[in-house]
XYZ file of N, CA and C in Angstrom:
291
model
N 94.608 110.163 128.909
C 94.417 108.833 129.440
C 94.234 107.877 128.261
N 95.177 106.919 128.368
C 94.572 105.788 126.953
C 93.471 105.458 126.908
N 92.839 104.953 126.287
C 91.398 104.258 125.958
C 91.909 102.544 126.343
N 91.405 101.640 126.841
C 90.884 100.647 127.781
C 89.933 99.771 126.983
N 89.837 98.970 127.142
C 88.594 97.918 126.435
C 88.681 96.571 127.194
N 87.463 96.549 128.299
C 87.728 94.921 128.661
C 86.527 94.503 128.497
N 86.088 93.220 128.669
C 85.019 92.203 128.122
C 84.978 91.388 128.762
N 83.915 90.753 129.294
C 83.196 89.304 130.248
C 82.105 89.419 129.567
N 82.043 87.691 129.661
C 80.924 87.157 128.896
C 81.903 86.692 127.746
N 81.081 85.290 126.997
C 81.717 85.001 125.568
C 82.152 85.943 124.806
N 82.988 85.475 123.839
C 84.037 86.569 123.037
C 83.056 86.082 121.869
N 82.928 86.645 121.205
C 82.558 87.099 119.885
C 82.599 88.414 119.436
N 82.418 88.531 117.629
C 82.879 90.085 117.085
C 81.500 90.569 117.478
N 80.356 90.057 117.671
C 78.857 90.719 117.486
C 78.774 91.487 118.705
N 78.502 92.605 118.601
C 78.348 93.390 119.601
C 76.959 93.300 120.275
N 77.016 93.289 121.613
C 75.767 93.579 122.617
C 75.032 91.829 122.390
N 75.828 90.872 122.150
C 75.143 89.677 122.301
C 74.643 89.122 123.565
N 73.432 88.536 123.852
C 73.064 88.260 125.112
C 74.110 87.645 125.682
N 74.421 87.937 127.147
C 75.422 87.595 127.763
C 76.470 88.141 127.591
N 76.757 88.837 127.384
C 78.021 89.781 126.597
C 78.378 90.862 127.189
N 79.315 91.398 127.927
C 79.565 93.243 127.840
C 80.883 93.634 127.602
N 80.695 94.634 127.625
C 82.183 95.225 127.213
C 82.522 96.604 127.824
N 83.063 97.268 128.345
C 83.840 98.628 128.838
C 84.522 99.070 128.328
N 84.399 99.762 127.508
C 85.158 101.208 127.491
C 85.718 102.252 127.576
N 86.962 102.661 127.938
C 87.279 103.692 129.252
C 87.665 105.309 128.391
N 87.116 106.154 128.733
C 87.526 107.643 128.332
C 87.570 108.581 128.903
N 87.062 109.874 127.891
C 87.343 110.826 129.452
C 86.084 112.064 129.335
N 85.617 112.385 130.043
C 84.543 113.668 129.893
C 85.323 114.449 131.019
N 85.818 115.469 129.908
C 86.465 116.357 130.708
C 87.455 116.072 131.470
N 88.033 116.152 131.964
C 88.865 115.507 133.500
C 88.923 114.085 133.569
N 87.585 114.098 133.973
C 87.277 112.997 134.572
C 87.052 111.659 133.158
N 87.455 110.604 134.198
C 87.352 109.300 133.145
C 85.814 108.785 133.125
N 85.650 108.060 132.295
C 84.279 107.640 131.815
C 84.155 106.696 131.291
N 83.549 105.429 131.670
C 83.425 104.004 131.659
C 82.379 103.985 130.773
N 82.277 103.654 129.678
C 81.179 102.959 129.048
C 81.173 101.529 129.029
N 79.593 101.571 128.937
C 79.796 100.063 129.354
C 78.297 99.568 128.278
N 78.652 98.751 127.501
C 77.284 98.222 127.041
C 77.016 96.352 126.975
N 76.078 96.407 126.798
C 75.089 94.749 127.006
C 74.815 94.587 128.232
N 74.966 93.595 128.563
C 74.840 92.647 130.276
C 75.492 92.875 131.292
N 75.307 93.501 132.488
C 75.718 93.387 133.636
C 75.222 92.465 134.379
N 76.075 91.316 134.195
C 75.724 89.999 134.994
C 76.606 89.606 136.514
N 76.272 88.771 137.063
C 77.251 87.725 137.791
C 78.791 87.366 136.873
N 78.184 87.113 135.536
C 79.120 86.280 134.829
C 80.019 87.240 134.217
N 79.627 88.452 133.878
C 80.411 89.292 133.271
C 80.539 90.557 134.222
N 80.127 91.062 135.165
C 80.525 92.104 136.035
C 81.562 92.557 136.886
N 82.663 91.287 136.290
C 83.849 91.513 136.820
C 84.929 92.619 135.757
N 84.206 92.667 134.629
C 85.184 93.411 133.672
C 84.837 94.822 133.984
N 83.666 95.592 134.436
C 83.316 96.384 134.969
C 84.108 96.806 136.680
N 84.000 95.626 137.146
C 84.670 95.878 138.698
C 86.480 95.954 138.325
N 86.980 95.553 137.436
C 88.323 96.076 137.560
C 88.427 97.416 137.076
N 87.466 97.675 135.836
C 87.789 99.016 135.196
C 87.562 99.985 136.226
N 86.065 99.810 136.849
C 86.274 100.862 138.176
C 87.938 100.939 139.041
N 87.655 99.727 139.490
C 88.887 99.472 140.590
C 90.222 100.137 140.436
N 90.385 100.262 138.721
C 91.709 100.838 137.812
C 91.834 102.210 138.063
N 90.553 102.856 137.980
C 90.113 104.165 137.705
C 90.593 104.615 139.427
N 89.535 104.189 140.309
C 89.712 104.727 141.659
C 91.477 104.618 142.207
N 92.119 103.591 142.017
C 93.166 103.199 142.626
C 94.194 104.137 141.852
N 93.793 104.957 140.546
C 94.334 105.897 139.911
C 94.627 106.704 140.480
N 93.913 107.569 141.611
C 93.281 108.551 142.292
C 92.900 109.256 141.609
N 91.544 108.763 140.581
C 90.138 109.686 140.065
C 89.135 109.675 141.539
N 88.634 110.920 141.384
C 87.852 111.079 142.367
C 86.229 111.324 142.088
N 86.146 111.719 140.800
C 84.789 111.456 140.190
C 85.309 110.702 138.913
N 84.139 109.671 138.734
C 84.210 109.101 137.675
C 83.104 108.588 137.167
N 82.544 108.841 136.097
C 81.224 108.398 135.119
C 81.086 107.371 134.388
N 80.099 106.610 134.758
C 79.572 105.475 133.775
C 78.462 106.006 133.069
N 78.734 105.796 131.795
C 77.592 105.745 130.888
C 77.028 104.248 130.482
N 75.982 104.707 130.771
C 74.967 103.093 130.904
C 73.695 103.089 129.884
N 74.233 103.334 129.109
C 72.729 103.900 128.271
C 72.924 102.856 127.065
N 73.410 101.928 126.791
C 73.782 100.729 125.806
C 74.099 99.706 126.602
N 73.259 99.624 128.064
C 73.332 98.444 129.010
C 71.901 97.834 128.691
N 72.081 96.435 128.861
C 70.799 96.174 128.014
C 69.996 95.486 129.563
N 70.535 95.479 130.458
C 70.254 94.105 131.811
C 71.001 94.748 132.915
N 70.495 94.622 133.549
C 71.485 94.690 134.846
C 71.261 94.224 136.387
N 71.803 93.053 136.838
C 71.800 91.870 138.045
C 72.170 92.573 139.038
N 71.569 91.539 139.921
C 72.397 92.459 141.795
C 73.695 92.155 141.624
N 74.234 91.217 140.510
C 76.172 91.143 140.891
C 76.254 92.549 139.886
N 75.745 93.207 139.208
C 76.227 94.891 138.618
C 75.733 95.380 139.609
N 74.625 95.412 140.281
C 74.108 96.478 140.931
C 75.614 96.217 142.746
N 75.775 95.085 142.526
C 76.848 95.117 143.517
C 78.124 95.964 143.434
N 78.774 95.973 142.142
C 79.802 96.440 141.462
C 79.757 97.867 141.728
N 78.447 98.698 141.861
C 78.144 99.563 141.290
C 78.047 100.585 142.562
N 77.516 99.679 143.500
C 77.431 100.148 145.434
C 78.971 99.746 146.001
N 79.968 99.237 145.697
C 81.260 99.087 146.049
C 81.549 100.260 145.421
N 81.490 100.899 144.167
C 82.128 101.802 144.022
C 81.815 103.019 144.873
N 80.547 103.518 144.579
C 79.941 104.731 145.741
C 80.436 104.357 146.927
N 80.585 103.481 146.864
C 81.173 103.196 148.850
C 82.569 103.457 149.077
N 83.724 103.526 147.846
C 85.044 103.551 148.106
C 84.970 104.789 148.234
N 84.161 105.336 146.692
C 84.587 107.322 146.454
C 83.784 108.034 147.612
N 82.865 107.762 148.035
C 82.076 108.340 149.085
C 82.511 109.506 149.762
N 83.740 109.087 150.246
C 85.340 110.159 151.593
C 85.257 111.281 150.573
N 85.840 110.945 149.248
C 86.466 111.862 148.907
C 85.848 111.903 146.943
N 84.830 111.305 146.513
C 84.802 112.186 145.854
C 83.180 110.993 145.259
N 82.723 111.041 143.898
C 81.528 110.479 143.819
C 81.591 109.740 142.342
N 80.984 108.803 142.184
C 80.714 107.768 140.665
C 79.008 108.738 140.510
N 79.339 109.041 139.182
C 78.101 109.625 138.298
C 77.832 108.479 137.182
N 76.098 108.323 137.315
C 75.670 107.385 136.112
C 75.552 108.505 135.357
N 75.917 107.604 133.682
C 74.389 108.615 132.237
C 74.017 107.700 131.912
């Protein structure tokens, strides 16, 4: 699977700046694996909701976010985050690390 990189929130080179995130897409094992670090906001939780959206509409059926270089996280991530468990639910499950 290629590696992926999307970003919401201001662009700058500084990594993990307030307001800032970024995704990362790979693979553990099989399965693909979203990293994701800084802010899960309103303002930026859309770069997160496509990378999921990419992944599922793939037909991955488990897929992992690593969240451990998330610095925040809003009810618009925590929204992002219950749409996904709700698509894979049928047929297969989103794992946090």
């Amino acid at each position: 699977m290629p590696q992926h990189a999307f970003s919401g929130g201001p662009r700058d080179n500084r990594p993990n700046q307030v307001g800032a995130m970024d995704v990362r897409i790979g693979n553990l094992g099989e399965a693909p694996l979203l990293e994701a670090r800084g802010d899960i906001d309103h303002s930026t939780c859309g770069s997160l909701e496509v990378a999921l959206a990419e992944m599922i509409e793939a037909g991955h059926d488990i897929i992992f976010l690593d969240l451990q270089q998330v610095s925040y996280i809003d009810s618009g991530g925590l929204s992002v985050l219950l749409a996904g468990v709700r698509r894979l639910r049928e047929r297969g499950w989103l794992g946090a690390i």
